[in-house]
N, CA and C atoms as an extended XYZ file, in Angstrom:
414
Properties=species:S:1:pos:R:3:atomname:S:1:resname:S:1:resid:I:1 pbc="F F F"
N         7.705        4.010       37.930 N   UNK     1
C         7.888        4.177       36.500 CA  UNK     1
C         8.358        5.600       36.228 C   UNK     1
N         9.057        5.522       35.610 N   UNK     2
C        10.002        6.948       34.992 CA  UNK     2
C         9.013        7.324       34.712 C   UNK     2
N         8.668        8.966       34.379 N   UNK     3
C         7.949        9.794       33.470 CA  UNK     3
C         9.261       10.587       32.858 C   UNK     3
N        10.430       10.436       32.710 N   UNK     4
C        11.048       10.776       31.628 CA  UNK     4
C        10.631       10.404       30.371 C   UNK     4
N        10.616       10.542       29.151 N   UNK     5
C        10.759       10.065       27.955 CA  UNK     5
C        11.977        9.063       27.343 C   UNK     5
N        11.148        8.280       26.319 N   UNK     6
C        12.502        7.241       26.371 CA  UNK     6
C        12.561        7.606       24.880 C   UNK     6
N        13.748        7.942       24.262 N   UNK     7
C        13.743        8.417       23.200 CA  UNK     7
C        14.836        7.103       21.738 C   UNK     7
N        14.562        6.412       21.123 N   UNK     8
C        14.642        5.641       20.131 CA  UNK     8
C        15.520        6.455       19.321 C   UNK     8
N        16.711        6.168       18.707 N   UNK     9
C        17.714        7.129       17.827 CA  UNK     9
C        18.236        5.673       17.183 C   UNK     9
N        18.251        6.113       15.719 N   UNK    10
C        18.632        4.757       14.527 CA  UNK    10
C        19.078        5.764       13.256 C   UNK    10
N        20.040        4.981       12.472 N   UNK    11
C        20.199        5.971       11.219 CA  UNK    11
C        20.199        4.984       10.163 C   UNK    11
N        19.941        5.014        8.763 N   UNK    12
C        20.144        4.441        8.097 CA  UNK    12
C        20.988        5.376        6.875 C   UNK    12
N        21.705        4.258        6.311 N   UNK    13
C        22.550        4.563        5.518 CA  UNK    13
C        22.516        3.943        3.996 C   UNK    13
N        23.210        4.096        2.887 N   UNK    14
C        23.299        3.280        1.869 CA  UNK    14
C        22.409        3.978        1.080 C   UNK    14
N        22.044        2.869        0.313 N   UNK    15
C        20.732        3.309       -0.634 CA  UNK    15
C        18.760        3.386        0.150 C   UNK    15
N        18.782        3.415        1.488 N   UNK    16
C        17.140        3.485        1.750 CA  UNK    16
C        17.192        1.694        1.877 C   UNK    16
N        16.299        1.785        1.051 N   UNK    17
C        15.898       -0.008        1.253 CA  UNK    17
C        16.987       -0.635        0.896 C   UNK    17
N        17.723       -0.643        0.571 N   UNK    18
C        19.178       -1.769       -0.194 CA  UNK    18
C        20.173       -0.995        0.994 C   UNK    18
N        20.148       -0.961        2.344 N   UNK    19
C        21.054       -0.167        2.928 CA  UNK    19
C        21.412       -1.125        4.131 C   UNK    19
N        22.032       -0.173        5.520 N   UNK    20
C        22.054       -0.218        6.463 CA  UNK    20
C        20.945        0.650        7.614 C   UNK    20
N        21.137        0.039        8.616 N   UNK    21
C        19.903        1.057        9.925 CA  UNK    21
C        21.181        0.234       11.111 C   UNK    21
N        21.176        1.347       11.724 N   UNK    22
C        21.865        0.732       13.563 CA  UNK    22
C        21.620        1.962       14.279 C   UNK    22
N        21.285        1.105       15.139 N   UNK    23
C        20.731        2.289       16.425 CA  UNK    23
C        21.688        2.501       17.174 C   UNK    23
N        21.616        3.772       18.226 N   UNK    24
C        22.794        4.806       18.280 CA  UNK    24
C        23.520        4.105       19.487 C   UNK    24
N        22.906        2.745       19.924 N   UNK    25
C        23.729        2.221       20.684 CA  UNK    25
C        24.414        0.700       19.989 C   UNK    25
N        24.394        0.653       18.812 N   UNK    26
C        24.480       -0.664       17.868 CA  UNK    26
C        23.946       -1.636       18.762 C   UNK    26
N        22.820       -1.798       19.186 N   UNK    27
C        22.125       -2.801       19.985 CA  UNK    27
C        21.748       -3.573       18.490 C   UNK    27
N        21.494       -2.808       17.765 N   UNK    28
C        20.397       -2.998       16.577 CA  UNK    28
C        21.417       -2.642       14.883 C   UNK    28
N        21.870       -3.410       14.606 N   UNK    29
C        22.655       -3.490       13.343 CA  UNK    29
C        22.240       -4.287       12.095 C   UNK    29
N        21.409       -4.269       11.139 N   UNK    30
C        21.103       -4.736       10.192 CA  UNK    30
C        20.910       -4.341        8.843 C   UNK    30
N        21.352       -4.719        7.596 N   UNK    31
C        21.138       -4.725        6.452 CA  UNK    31
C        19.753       -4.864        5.443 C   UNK    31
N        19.155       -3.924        5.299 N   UNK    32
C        18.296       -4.116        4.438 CA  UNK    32
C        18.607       -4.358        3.137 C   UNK    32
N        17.416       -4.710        2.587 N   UNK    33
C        17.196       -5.520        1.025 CA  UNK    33
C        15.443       -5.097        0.579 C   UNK    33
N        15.461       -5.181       -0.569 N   UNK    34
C        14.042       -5.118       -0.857 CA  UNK    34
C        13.442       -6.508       -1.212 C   UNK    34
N        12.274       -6.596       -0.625 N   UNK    35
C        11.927       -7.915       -1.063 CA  UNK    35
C        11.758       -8.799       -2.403 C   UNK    35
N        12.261      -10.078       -2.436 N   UNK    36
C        11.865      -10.493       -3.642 CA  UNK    36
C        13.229      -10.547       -4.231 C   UNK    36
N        14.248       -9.842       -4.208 N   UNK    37
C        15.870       -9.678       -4.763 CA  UNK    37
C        16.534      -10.851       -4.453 C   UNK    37
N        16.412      -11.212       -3.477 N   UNK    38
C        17.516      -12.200       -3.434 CA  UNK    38
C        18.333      -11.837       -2.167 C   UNK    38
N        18.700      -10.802       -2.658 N   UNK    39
C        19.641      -10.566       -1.123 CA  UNK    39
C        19.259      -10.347        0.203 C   UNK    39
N        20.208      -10.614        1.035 N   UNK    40
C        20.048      -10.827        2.219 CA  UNK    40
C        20.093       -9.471        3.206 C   UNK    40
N        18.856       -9.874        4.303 N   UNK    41
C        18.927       -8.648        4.616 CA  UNK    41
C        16.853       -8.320        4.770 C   UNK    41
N        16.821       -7.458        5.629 N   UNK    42
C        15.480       -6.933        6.274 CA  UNK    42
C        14.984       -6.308        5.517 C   UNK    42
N        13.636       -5.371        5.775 N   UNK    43
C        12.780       -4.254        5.342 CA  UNK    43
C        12.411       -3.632        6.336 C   UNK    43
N        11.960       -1.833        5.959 N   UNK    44
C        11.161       -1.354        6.604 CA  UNK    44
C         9.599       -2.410        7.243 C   UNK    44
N         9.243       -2.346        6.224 N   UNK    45
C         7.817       -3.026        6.936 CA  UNK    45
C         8.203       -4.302        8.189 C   UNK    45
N         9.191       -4.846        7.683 N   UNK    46
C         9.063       -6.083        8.370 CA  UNK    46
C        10.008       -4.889       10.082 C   UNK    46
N        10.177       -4.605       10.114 N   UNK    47
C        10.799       -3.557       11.058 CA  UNK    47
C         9.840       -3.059       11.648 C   UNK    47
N         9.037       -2.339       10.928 N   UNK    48
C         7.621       -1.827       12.005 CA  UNK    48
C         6.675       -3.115       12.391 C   UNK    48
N         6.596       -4.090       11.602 N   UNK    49
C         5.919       -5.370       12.303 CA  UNK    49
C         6.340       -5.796       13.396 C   UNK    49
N         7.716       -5.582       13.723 N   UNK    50
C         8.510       -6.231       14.846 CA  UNK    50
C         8.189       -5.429       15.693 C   UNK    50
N         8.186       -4.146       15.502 N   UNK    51
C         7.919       -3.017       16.717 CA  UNK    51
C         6.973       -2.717       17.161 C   UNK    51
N         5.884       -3.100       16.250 N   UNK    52
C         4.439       -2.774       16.449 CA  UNK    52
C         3.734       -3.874       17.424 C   UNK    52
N         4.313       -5.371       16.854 N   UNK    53
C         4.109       -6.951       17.591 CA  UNK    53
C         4.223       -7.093       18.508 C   UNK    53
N         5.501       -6.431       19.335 N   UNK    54
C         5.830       -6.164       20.354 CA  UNK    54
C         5.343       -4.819       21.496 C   UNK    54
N         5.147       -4.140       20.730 N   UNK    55
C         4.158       -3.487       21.378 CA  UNK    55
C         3.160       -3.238       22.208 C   UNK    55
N         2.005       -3.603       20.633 N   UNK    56
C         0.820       -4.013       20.904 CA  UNK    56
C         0.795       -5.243       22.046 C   UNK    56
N         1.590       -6.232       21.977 N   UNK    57
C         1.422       -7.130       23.080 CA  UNK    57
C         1.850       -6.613       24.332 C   UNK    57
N         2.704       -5.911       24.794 N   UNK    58
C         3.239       -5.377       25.660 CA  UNK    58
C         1.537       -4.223       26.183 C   UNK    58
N         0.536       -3.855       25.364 N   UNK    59
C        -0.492       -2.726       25.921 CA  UNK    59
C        -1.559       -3.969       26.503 C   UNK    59
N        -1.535       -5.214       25.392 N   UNK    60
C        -2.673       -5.637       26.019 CA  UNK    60
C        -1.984       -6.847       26.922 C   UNK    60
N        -1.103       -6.846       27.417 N   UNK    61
C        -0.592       -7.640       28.856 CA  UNK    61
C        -0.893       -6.457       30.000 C   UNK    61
N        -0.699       -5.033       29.519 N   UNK    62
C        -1.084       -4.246       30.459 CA  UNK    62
C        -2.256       -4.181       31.426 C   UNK    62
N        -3.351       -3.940       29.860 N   UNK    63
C        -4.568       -3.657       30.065 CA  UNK    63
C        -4.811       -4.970       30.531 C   UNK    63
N        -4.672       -6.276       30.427 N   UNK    64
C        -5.249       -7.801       30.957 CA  UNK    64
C        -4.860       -7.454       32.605 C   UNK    64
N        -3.962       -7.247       32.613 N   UNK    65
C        -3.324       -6.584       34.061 CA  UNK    65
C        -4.604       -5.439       35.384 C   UNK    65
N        -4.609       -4.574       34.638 N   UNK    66
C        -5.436       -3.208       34.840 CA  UNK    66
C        -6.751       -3.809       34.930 C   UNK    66
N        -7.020       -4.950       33.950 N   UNK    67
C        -8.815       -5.301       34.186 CA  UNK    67
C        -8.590       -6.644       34.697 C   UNK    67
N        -7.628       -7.297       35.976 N   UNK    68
C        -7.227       -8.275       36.478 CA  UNK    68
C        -7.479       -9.442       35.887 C   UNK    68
N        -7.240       -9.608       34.501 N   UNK    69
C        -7.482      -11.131       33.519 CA  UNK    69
C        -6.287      -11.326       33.631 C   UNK    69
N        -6.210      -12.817       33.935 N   UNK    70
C        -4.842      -13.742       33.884 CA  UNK    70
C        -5.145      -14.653       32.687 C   UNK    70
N        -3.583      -14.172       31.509 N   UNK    71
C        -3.668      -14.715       30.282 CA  UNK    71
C        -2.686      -15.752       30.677 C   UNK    71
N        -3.143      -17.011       30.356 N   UNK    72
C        -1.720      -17.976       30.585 CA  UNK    72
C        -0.965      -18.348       29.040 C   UNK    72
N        -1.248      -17.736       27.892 N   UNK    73
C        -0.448      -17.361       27.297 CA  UNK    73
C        -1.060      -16.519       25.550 C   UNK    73
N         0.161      -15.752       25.237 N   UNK    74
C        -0.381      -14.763       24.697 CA  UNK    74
C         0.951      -14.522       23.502 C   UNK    74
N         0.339      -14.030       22.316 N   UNK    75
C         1.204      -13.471       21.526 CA  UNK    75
C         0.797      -12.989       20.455 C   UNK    75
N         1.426      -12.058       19.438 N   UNK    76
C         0.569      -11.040       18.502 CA  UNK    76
C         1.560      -11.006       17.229 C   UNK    76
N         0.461      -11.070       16.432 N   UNK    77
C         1.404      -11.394       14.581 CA  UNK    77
C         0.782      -10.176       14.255 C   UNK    77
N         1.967       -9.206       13.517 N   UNK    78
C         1.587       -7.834       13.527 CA  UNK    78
C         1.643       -8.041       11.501 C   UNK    78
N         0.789       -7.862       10.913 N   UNK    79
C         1.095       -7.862        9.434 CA  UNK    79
C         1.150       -6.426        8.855 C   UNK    79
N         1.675       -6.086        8.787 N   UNK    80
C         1.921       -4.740        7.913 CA  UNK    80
C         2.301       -5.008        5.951 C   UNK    80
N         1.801       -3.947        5.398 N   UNK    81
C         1.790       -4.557        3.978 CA  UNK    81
C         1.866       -2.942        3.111 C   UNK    81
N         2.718       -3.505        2.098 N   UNK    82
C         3.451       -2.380        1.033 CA  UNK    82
C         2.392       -2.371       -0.205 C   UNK    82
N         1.502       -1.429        0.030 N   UNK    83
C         0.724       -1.333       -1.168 CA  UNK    83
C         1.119       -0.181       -1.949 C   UNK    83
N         1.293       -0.709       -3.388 N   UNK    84
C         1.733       -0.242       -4.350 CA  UNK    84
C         0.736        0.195       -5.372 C   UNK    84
N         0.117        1.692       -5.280 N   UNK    85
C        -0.777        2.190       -6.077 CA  UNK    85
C         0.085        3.119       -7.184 C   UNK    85
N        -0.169        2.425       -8.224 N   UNK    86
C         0.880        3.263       -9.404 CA  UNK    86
C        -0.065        4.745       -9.626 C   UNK    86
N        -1.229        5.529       -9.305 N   UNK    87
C        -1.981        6.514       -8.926 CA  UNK    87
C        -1.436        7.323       -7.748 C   UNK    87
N        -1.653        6.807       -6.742 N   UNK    88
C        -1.962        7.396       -5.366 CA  UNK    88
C        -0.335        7.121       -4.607 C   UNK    88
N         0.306        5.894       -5.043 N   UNK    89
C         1.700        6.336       -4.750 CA  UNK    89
C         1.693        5.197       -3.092 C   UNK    89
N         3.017        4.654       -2.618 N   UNK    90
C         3.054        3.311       -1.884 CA  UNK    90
C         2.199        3.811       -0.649 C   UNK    90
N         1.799        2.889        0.013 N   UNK    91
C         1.524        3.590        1.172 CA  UNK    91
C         0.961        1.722        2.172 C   UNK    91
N         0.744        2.182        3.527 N   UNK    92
C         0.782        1.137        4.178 CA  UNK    92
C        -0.673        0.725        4.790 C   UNK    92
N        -0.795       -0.648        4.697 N   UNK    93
C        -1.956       -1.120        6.106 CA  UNK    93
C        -1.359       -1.991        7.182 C   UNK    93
N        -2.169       -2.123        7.824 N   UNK    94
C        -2.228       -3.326        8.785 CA  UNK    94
C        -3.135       -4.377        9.116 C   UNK    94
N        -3.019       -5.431        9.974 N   UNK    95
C        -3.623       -6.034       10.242 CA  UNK    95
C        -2.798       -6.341       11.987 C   UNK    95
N        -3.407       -6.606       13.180 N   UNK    96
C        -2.780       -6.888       14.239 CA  UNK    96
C        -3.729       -8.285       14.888 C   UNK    96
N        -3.150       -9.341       14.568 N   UNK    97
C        -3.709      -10.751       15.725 CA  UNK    97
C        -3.341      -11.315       16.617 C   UNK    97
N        -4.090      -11.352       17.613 N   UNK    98
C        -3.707      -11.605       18.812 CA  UNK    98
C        -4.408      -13.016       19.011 C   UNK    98
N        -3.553      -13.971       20.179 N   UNK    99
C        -3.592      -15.123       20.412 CA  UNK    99
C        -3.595      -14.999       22.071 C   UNK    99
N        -4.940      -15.334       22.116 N   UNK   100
C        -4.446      -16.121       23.832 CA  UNK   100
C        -5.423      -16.756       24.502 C   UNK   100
N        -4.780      -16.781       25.698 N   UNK   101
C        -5.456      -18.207       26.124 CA  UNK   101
C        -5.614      -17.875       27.768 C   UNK   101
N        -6.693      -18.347       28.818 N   UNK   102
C        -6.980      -18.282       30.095 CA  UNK   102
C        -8.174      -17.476       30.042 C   UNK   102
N        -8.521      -17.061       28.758 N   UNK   103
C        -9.819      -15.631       28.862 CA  UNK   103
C       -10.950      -16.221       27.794 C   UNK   103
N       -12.505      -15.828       28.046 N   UNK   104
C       -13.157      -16.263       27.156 CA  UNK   104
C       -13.297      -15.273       25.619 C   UNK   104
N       -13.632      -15.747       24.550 N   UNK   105
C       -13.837      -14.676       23.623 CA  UNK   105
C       -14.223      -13.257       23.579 C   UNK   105
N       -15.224      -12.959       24.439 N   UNK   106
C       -15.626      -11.601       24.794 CA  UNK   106
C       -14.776      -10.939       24.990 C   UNK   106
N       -14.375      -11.723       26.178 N   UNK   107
C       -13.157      -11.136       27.160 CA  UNK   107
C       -11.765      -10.378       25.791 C   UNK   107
N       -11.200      -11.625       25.324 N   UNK   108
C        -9.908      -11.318       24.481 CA  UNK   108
C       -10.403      -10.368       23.122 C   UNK   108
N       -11.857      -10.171       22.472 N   UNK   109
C       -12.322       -9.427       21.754 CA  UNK   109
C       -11.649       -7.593       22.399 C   UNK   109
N       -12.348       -7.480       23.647 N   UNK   110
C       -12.498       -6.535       24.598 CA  UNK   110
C       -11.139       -6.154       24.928 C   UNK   110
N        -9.967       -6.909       25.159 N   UNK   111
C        -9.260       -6.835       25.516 CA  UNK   111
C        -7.910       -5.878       24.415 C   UNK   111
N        -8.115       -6.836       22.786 N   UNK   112
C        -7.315       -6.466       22.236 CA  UNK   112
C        -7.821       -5.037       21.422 C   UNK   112
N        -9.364       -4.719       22.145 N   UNK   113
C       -10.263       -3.257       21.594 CA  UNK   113
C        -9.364       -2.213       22.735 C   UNK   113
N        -9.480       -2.312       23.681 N   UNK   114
C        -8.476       -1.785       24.585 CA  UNK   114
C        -6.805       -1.513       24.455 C   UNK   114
N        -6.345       -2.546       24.205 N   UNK   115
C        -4.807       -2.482       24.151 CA  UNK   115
C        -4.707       -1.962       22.469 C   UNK   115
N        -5.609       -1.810       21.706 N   UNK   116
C        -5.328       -0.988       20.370 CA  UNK   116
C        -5.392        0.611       20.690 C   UNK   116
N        -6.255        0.799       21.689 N   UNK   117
C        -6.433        2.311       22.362 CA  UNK   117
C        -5.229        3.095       22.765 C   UNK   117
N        -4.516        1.910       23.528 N   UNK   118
C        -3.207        2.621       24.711 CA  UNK   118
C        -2.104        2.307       23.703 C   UNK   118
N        -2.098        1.819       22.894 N   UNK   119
C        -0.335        0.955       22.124 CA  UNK   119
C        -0.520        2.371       21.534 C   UNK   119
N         0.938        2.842       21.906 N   UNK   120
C         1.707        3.710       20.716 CA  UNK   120
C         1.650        3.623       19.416 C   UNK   120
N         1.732        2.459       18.676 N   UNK   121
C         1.825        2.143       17.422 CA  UNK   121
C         0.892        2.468       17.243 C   UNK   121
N        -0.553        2.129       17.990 N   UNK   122
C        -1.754        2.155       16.960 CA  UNK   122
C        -2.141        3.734       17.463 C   UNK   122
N        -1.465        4.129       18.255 N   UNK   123
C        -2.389        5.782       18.326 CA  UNK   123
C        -1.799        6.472       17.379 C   UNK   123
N        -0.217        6.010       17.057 N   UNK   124
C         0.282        6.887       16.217 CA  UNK   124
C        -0.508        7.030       14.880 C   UNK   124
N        -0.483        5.713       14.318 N   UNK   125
C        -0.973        5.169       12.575 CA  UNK   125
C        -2.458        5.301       12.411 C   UNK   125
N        -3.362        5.527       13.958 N   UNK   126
C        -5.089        5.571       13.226 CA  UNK   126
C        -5.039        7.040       12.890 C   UNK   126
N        -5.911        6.871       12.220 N   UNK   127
C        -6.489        7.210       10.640 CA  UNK   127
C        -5.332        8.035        9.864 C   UNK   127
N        -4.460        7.405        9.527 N   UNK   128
C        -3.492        7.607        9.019 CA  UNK   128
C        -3.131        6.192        7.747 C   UNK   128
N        -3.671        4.950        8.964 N   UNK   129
C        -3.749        3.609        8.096 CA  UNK   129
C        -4.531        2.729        7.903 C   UNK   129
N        -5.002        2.215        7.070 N   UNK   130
C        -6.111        0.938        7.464 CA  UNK   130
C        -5.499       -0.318        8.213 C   UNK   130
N        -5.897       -0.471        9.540 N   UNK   131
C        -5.843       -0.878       10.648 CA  UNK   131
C        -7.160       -2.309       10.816 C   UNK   131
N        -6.829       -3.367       11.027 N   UNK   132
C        -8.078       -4.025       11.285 CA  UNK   132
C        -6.927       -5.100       12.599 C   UNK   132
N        -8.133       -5.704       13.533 N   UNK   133
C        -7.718       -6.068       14.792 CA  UNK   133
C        -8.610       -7.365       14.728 C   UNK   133
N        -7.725       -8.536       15.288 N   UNK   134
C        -8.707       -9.620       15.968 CA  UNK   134
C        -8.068      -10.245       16.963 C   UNK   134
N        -8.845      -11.151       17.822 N   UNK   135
C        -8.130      -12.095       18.680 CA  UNK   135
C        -8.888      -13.137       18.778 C   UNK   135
N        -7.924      -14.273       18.639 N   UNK   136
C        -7.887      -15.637       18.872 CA  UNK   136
C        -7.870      -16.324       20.296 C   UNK   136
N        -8.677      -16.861       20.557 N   UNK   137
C        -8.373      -17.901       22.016 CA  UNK   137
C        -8.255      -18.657       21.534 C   UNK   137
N        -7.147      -19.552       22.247 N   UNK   138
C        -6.338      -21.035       22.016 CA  UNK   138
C        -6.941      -21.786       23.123 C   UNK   138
């Protein structure tokens, strides 16, 4: 494994939310919209859900790895949410659920307490956001 750094470069353009974002290799080209308009086209939030979803699943396939649990299958609904305090001004939470299956409850409790530790996303955003975590066995 590299110990270089892997460094993420995106710009957005337009108006912010009613715009464009493409990353510096146009892997990633999409149109935002604000929700609820009509038009077509993404959001921030729904953007960090994708990144965070992926993530977070990517720490706790790790950690299932590292504490030799074989998940025979697994996946994570990342909810992120635009709260609108006309006081205190927008600001964000979360919620992160995890689904899987081959492990008993303890186990996938334990598991997704762990992979919230090591995920980037969530070291970045604690206590920065309200954060709440569960997991599901199927």
């Amino acid at each position: 494994m590299s110990t270089q750094p892997y460094v993420a470069v995106a710009t957005s353009t337009g108006d912010g939310r009613d715009g464009h974002v493409e990353s510096s290799d146009a892997v990633l080209a999409l149109d935002l919209s604000i929700p609820g308009t009509g038009r077509p086209g993404t959001n921030p939030e729904q953007l960090f859900a994708a990144g965070w979803s992926a993530c977070f699943h990517s720490a706790m396939k790790m950690v299932a790895r590292r504490q030799g649990l074989t998940l025979t299958d697994s996946a994570v609904v990342a909810e992120v949410t635009l709260n609108l305090d006309p006081e205190a001004g927008p600001s964000l939470s979360a919620a992160l659920h995890a689904e899987v299956s081959g492990i008993d409850q303890e186990a996938a409790d334990a598991l997704v307490a762990a992979a919230h530790q090591v995920c980037p996303y969530s070291k970045a955003t604690r206590g920065n956001i309200p954060v709440t975590i569960d997991a599901t066995v199927a």
